[in-house]
PDB file of C-alpha atoms in Angstrom:
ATOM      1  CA  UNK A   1      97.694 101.718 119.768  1.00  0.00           C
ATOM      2  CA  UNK A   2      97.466 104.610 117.494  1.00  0.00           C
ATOM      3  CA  UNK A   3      95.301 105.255 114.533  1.00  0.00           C
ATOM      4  CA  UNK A   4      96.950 103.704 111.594  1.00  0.00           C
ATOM      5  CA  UNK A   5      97.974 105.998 108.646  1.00  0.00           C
ATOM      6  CA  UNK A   6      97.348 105.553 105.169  1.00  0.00           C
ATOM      7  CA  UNK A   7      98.983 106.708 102.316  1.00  0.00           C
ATOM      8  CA  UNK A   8      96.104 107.827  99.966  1.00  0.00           C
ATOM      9  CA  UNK A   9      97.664 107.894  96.695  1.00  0.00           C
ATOM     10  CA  UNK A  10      97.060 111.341  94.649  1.00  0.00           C
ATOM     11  CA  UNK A  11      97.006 112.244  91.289  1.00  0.00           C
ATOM     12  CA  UNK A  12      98.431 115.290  89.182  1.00  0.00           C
ATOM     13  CA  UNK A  13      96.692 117.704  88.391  1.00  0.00           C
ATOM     14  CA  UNK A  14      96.545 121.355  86.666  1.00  0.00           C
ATOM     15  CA  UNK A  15      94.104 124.028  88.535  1.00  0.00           C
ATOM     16  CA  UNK A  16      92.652 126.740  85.979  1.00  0.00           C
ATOM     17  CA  UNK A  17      94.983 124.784  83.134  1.00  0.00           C
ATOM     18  CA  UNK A  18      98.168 126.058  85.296  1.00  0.00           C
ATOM     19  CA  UNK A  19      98.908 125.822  88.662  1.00  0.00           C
ATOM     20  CA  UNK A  20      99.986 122.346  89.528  1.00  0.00           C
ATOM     21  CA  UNK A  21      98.914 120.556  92.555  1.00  0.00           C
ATOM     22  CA  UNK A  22      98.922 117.076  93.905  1.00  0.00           C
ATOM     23  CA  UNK A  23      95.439 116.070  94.699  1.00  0.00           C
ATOM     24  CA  UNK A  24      92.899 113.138  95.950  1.00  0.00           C
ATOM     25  CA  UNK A  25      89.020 112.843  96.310  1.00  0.00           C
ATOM     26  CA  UNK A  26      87.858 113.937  99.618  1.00  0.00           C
ATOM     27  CA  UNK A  27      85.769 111.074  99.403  1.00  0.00           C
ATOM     28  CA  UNK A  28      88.479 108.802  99.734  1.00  0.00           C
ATOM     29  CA  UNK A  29      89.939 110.743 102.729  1.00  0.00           C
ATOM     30  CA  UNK A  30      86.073 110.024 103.906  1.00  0.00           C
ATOM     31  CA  UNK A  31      86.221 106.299 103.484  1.00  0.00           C
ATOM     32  CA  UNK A  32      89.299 106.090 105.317  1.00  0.00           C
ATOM     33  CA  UNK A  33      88.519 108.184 107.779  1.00  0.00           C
ATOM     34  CA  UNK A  34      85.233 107.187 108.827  1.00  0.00           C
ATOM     35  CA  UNK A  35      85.410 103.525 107.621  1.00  0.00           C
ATOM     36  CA  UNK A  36      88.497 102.106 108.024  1.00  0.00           C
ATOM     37  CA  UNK A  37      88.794 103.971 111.015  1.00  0.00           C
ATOM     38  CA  UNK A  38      92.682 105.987 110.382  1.00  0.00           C
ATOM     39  CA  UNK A  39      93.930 108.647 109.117  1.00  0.00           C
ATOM     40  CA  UNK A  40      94.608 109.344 105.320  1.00  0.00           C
ATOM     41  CA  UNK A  41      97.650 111.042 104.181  1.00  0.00           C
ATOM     42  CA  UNK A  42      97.750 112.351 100.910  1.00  0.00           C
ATOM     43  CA  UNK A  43     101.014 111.108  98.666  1.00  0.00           C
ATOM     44  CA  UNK A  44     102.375 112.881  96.177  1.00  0.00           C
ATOM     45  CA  UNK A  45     103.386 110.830  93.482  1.00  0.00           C
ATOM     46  CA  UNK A  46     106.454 112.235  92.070  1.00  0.00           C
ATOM     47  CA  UNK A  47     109.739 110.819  92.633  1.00  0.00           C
ATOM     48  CA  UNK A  48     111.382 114.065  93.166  1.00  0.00           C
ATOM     49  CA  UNK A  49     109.573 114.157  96.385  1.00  0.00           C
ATOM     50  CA  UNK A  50     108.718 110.287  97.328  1.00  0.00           C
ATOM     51  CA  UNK A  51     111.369 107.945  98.390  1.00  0.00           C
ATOM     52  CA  UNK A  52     109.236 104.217  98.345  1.00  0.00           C
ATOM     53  CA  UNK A  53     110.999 102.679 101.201  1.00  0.00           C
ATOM     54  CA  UNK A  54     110.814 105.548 103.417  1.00  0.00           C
ATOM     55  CA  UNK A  55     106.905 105.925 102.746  1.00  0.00           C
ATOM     56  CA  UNK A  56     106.442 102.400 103.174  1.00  0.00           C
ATOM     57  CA  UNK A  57     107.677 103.230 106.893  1.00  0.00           C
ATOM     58  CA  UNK A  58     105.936 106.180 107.498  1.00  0.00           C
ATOM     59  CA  UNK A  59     102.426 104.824 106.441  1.00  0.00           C
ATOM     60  CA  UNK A  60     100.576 101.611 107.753  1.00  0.00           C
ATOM     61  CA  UNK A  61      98.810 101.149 104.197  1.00  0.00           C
ATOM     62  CA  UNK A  62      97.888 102.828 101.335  1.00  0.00           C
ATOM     63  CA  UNK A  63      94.892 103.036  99.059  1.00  0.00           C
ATOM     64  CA  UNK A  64      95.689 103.106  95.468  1.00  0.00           C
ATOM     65  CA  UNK A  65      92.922 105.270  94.333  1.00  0.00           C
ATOM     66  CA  UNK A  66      91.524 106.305  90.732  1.00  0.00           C
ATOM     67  CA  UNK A  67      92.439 108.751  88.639  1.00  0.00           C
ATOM     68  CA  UNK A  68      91.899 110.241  84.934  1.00  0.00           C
ATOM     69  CA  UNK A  69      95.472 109.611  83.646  1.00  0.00           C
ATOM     70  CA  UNK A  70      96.073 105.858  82.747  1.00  0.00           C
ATOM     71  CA  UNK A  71      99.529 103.767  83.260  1.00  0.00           C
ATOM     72  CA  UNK A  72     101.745 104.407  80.546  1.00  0.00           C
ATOM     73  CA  UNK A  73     101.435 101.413  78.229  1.00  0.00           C
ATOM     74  CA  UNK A  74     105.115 101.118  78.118  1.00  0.00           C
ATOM     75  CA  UNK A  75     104.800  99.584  81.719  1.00  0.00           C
ATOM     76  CA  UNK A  76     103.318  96.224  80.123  1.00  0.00           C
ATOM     77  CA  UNK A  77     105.525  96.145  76.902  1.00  0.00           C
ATOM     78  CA  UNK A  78     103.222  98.147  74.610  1.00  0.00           C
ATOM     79  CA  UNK A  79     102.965 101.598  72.831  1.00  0.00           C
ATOM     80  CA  UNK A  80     100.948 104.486  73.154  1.00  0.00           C
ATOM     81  CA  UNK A  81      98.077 105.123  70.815  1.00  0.00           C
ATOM     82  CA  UNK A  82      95.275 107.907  71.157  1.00  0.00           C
ATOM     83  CA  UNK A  83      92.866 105.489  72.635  1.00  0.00           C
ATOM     84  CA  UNK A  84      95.465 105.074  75.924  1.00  0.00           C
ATOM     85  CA  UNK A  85      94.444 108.365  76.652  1.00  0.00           C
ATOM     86  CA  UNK A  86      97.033 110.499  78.969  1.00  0.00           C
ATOM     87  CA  UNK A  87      99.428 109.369  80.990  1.00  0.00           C
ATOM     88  CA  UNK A  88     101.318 110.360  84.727  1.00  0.00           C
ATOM     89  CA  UNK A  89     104.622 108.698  84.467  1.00  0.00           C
ATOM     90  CA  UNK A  90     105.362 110.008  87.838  1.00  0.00           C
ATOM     91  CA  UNK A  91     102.733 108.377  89.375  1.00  0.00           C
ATOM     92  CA  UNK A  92     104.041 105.107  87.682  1.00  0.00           C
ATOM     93  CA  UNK A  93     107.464 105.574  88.739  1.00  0.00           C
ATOM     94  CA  UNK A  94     106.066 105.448  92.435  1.00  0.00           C
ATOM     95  CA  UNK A  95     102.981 103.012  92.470  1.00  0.00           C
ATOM     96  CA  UNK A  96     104.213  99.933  90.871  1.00  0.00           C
ATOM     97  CA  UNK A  97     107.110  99.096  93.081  1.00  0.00           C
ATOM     98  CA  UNK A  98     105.505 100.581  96.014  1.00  0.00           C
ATOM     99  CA  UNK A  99     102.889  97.671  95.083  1.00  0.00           C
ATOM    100  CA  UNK A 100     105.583  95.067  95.137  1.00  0.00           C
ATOM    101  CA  UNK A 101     107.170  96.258  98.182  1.00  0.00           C
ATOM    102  CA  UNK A 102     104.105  96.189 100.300  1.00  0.00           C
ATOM    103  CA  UNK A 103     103.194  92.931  98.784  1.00  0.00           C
ATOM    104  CA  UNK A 104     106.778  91.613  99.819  1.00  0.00           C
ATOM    105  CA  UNK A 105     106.324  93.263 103.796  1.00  0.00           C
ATOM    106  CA  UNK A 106     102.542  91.698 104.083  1.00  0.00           C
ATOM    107  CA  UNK A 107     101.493  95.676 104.373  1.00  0.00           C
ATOM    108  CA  UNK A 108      97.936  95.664 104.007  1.00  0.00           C
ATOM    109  CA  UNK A 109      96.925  97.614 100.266  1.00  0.00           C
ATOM    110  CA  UNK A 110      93.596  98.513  98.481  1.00  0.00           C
ATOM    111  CA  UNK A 111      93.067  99.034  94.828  1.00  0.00           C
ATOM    112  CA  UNK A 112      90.611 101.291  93.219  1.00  0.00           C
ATOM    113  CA  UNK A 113      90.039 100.994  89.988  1.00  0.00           C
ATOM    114  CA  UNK A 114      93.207 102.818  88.102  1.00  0.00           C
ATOM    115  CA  UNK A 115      94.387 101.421  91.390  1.00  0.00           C
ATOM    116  CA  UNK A 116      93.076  97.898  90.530  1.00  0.00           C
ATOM    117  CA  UNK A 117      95.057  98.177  86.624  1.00  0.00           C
ATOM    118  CA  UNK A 118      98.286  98.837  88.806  1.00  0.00           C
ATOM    119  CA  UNK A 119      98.352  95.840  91.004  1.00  0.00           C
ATOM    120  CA  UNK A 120      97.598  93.936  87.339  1.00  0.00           C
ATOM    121  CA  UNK A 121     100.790  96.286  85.375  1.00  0.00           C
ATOM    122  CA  UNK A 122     102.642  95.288  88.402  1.00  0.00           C
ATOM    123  CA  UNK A 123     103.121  91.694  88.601  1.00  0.00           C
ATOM    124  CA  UNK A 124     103.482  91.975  84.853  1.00  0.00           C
ATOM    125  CA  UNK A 125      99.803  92.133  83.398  1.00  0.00           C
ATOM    126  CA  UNK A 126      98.467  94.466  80.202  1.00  0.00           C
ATOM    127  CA  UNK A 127      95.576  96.414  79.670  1.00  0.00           C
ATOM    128  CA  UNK A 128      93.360  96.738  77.047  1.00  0.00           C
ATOM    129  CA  UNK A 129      92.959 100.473  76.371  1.00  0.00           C
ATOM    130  CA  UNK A 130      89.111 100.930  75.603  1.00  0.00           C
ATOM    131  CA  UNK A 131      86.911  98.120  76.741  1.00  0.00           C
ATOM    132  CA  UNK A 132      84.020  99.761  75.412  1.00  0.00           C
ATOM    133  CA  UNK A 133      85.639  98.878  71.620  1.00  0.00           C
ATOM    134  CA  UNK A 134      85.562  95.077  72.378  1.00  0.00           C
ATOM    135  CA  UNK A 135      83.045  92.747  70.943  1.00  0.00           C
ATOM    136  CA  UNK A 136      80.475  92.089  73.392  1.00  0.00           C
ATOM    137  CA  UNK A 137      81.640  94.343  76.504  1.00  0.00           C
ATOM    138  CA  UNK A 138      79.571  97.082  77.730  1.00  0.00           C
ATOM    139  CA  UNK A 139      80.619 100.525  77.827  1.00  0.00           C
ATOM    140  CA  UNK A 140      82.036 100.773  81.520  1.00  0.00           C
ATOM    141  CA  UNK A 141      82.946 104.594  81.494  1.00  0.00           C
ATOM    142  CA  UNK A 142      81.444 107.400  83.598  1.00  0.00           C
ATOM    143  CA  UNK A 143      78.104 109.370  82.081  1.00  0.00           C
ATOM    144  CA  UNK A 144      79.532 112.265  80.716  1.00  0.00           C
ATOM    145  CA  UNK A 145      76.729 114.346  82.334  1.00  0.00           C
ATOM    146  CA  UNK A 146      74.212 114.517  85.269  1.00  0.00           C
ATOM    147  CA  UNK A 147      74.968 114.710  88.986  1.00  0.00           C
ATOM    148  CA  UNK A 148      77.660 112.846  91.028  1.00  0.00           C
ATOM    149  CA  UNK A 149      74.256 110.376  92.337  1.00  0.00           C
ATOM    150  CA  UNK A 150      74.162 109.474  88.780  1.00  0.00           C
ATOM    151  CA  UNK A 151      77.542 109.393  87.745  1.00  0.00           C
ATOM    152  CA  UNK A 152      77.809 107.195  90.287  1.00  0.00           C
ATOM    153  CA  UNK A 153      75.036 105.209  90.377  1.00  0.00           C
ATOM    154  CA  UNK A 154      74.767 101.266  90.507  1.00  0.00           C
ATOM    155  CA  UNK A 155      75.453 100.246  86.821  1.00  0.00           C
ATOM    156  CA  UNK A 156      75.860  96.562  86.255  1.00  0.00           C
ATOM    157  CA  UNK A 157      76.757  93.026  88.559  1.00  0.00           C
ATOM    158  CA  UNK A 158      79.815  91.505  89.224  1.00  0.00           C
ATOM    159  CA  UNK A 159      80.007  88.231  90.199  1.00  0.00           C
ATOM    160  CA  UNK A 160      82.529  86.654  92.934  1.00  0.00           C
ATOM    161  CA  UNK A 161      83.958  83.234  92.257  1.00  0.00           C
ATOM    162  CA  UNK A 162      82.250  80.362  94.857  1.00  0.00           C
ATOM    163  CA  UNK A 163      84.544  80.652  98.021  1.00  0.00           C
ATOM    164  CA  UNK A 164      86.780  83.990  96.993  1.00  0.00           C
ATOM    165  CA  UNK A 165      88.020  86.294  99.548  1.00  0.00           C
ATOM    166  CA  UNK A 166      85.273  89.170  98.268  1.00  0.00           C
ATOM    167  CA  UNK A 167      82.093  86.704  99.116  1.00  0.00           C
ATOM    168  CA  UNK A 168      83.676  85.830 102.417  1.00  0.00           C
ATOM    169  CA  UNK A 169      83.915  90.141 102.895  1.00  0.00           C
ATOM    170  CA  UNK A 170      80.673  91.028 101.658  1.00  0.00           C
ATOM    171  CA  UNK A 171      78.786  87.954 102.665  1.00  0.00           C
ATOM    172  CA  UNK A 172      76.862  87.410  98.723  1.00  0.00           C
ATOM    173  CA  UNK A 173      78.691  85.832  95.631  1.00  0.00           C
ATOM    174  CA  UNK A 174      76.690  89.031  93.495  1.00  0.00           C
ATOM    175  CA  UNK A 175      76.604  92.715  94.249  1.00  0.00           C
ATOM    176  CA  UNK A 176      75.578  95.489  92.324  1.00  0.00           C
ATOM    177  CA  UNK A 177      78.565  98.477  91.542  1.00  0.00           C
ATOM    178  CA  UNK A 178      79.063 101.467  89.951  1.00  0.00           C
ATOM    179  CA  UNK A 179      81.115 101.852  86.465  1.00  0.00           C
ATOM    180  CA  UNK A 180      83.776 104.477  85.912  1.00  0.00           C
ATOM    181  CA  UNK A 181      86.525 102.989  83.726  1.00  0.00           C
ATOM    182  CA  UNK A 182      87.512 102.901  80.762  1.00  0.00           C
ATOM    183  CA  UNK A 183      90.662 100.353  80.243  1.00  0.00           C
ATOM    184  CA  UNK A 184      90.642  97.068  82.060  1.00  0.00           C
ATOM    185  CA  UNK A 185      92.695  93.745  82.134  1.00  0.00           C
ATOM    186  CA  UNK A 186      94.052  92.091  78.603  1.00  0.00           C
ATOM    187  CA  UNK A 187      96.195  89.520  80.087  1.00  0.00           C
ATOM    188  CA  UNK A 188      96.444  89.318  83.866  1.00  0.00           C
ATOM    189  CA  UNK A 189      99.385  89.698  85.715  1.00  0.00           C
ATOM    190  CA  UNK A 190     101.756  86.268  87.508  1.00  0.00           C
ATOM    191  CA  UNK A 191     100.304  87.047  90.540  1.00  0.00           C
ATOM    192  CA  UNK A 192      96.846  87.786  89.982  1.00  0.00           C
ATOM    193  CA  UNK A 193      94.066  86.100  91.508  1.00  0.00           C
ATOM    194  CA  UNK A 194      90.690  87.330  89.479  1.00  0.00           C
ATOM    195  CA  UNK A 195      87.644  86.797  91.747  1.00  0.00           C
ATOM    196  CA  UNK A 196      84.822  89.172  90.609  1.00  0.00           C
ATOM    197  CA  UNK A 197      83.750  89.586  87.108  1.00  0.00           C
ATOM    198  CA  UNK A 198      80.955  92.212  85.497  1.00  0.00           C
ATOM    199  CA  UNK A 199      78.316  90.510  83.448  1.00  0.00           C
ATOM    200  CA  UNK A 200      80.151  90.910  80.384  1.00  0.00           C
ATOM    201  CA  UNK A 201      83.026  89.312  81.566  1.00  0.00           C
ATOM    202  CA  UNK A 202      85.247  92.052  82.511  1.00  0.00           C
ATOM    203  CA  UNK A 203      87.138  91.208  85.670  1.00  0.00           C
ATOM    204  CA  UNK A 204      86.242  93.695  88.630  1.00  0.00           C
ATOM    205  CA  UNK A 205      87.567  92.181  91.585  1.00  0.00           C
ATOM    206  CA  UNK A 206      91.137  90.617  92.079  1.00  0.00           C
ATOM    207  CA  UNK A 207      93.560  89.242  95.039  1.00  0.00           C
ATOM    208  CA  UNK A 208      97.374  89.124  95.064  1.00  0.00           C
ATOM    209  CA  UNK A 209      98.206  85.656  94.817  1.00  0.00           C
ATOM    210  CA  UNK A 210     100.852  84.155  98.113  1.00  0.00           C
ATOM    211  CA  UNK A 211     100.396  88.180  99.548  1.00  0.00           C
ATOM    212  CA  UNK A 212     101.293  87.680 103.275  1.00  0.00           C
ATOM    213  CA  UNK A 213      98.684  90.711 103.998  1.00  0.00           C
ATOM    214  CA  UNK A 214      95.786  92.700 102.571  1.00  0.00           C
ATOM    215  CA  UNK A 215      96.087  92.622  98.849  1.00  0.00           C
ATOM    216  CA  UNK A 216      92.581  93.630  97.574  1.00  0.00           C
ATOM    217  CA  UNK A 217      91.666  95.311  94.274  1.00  0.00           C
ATOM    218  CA  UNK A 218      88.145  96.165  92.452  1.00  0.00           C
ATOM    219  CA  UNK A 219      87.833  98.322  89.551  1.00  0.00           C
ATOM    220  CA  UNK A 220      84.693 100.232  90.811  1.00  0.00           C
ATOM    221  CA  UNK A 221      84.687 103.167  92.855  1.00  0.00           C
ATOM    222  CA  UNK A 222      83.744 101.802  96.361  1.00  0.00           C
ATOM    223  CA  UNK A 223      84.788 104.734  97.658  1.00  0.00           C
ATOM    224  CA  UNK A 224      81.276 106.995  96.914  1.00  0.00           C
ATOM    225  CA  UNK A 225      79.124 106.941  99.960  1.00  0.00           C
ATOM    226  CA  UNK A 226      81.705 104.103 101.511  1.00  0.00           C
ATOM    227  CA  UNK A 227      79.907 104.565 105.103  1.00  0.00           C
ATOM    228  CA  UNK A 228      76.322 103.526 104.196  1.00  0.00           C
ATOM    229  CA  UNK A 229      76.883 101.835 101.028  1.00  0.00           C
ATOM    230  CA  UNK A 230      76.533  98.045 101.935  1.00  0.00           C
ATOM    231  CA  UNK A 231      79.358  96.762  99.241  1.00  0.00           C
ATOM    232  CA  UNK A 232      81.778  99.150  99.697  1.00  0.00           C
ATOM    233  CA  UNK A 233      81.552  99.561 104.236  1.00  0.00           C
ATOM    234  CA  UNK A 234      82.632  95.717 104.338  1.00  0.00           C
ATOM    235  CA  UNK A 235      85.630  96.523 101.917  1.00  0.00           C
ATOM    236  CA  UNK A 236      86.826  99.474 103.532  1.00  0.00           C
ATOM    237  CA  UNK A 237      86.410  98.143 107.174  1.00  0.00           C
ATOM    238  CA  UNK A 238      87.892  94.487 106.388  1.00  0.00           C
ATOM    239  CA  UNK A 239      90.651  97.222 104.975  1.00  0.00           C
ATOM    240  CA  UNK A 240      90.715  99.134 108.767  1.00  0.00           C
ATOM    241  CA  UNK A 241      90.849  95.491 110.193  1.00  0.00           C
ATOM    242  CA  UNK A 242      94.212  94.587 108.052  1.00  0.00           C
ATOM    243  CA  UNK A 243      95.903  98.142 108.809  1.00  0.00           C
ATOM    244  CA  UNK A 244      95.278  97.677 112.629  1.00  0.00           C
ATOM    245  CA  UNK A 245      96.743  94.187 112.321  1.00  0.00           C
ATOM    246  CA  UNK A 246      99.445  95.057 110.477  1.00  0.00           C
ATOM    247  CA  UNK A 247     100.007  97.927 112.807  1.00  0.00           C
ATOM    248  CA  UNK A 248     100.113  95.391 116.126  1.00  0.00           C
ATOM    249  CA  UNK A 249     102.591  93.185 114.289  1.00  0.00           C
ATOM    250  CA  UNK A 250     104.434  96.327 114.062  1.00  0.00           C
ATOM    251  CA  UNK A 251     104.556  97.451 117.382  1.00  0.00           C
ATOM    252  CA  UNK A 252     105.269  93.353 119.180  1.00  0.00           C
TER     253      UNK A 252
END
C-alpha cells in the first residue's frame, strides 16, 4: 500500500501586497506528514485550475484548513456587512461541494476551523459573523501580538457530549484548545452533528451526520505542535487511520 495523499486545502494570498500565490501553513503539511502518516498536497482553490471530481480521485482525503478570508455570506442566504470581514469566493466555489462529494464517496475529511464553518455552510448552516459581539460569548480571536507559543496557546475548554465520536478519539469528555476565530455557527447545518462546545457555548467540535467515512470538524487549530500535543495527535492519527482505510477499500 502506498502512502495516502491528502489534499491540504490552501488559501489566496498576496506576497509584498502583489504577487499572488496559493499557499498553506507548513504546519499543516507537518501534521499530515508526521501524524497522519501521508503525504500533503497543496490545492489550489480556484476553479480555473481545480476540477472537484478529478481531485477527489487524485487525493485519498483532504484537510480543510484555516484561513483569514471567511465564506462569503451569500453561501448561507445572507449579505455582506463590514463585520464578515473578506472573502475568497474561489475558495468557496471549490470547498463546499468538494465537502458534499466526499461526504457522498465515504472519503475520509478533516475540518479546521474556517474548515469547520464550511462543513456547517455546506449542508446548509449560517454563521454568525463576530462572536465576540454576542451577549455572553468570549472573544475567540487570535492575540493580535506576542509569539506564535502565545498566539497559540491553550485558551478556554470545550466540552464533548457523553458518548460522541471526539471522547471516544481523545479518550476525556474535556480538553483544553487554542482560540483563533472569529465567526462561528448561527444555525447549524441538516447534517450537522455538534459534539464539542467552548464554555460559553460556542460549538467547537462537530460530525457529519449518516457520513459513510471520516467526517470530523473542530474550530481550533489542532494543527500547532499536532505531533506532541495530546488533543490534536489523536485527531490527526484517527485522521491517518480513516485515509489508510479508505485507501484499502480503494485498492480491493
Amino acid at each position: 500500500m502506498t502512502v495516502p495523499v491528502v489534499g491540504v486545502i490552501g488559501n489566496h494570498y498576496l506576497l509584498d501586497d502583489s504577487y499572488p500565490v496559493h499557499a498553506a501553513g507548513t504546519m499543516n503539511s507537518g501534521a499530515i506528514a508526521d501524524v497522519a502518516q501521508a503525504m500533503p498536497l497543496i490545492v489550489p482553490t480556484s476553479p480555473e485550475y481545480v476540477e472537484i471530481e478529478r481531485l477527489a480521485e487524485i487525493c485519498d482525503g483532504f484537510l480543510f484548513t484555516g484561513g483569514r478570508p471567511n465564506i462569503h455570506p451569500e453561501e448561507y442566504g445572507e449579505e455582506a456587512t463590514t463585520a464578515h470581514g473578506a472573502f475568497d469566493r474561489d475558495r468557496d466555489q471549490i470547498v463546499l461541494p468538494l465537502i458534499r462529494l466526499c461526504v457522498e464517496k465515504g472519503q475520509p475529511i478533516l475540518g479546521v476551523c474556517r474548515g469547520f464553518q464550511e462543513f456547517n455552510v455546506a449542508y446548509g448552516g449560517s454563521l454568525h459573523p463576530e462572536i465576540r459581539d454576542l451577549a455572553g460569548r468570549m472573544n475567540h480571536r487570535m492575540p493580535p501580538d506576542g509569539t506564535l507559543d502565545e498566539k497559540f496557546a491553550l485558551r478556554h475548554a470545550v466540552t464533548f457530549r457523553k458518548g460522541s465520536i471526539f471522547s471516544d478519539i481523545l479518550g476525556t469528555d474535556e480538553v483544553m484548545v487554542n482560540s483563533l476565530h472569529g465567526q462561528g455557527i448561527k444555525s447549524a447545518g441538516s447534517r450537522i452533528v455538534v459534539e464539542g462546545t467552548a464554555t460559553d457555548g460556542t460549538e467547537e467540535a462537530l460530525r457529519i451526520s449518516g457520513a459513510q467515512g471520516f467526517a470530523l470538524a473542530v474550530q481550533w487549530h489542532p494543527e500547532y505542535r499536532a505531533a506532541e500535543d495530546p488533543v490534536s495527535r489523536p485527531i490527526f492519527a484517527a485522521f491517518g487511520e480513516a485515509l489508510c482505510a479508505w485507501q484499502g477499500r480503494q485498492n480491493d
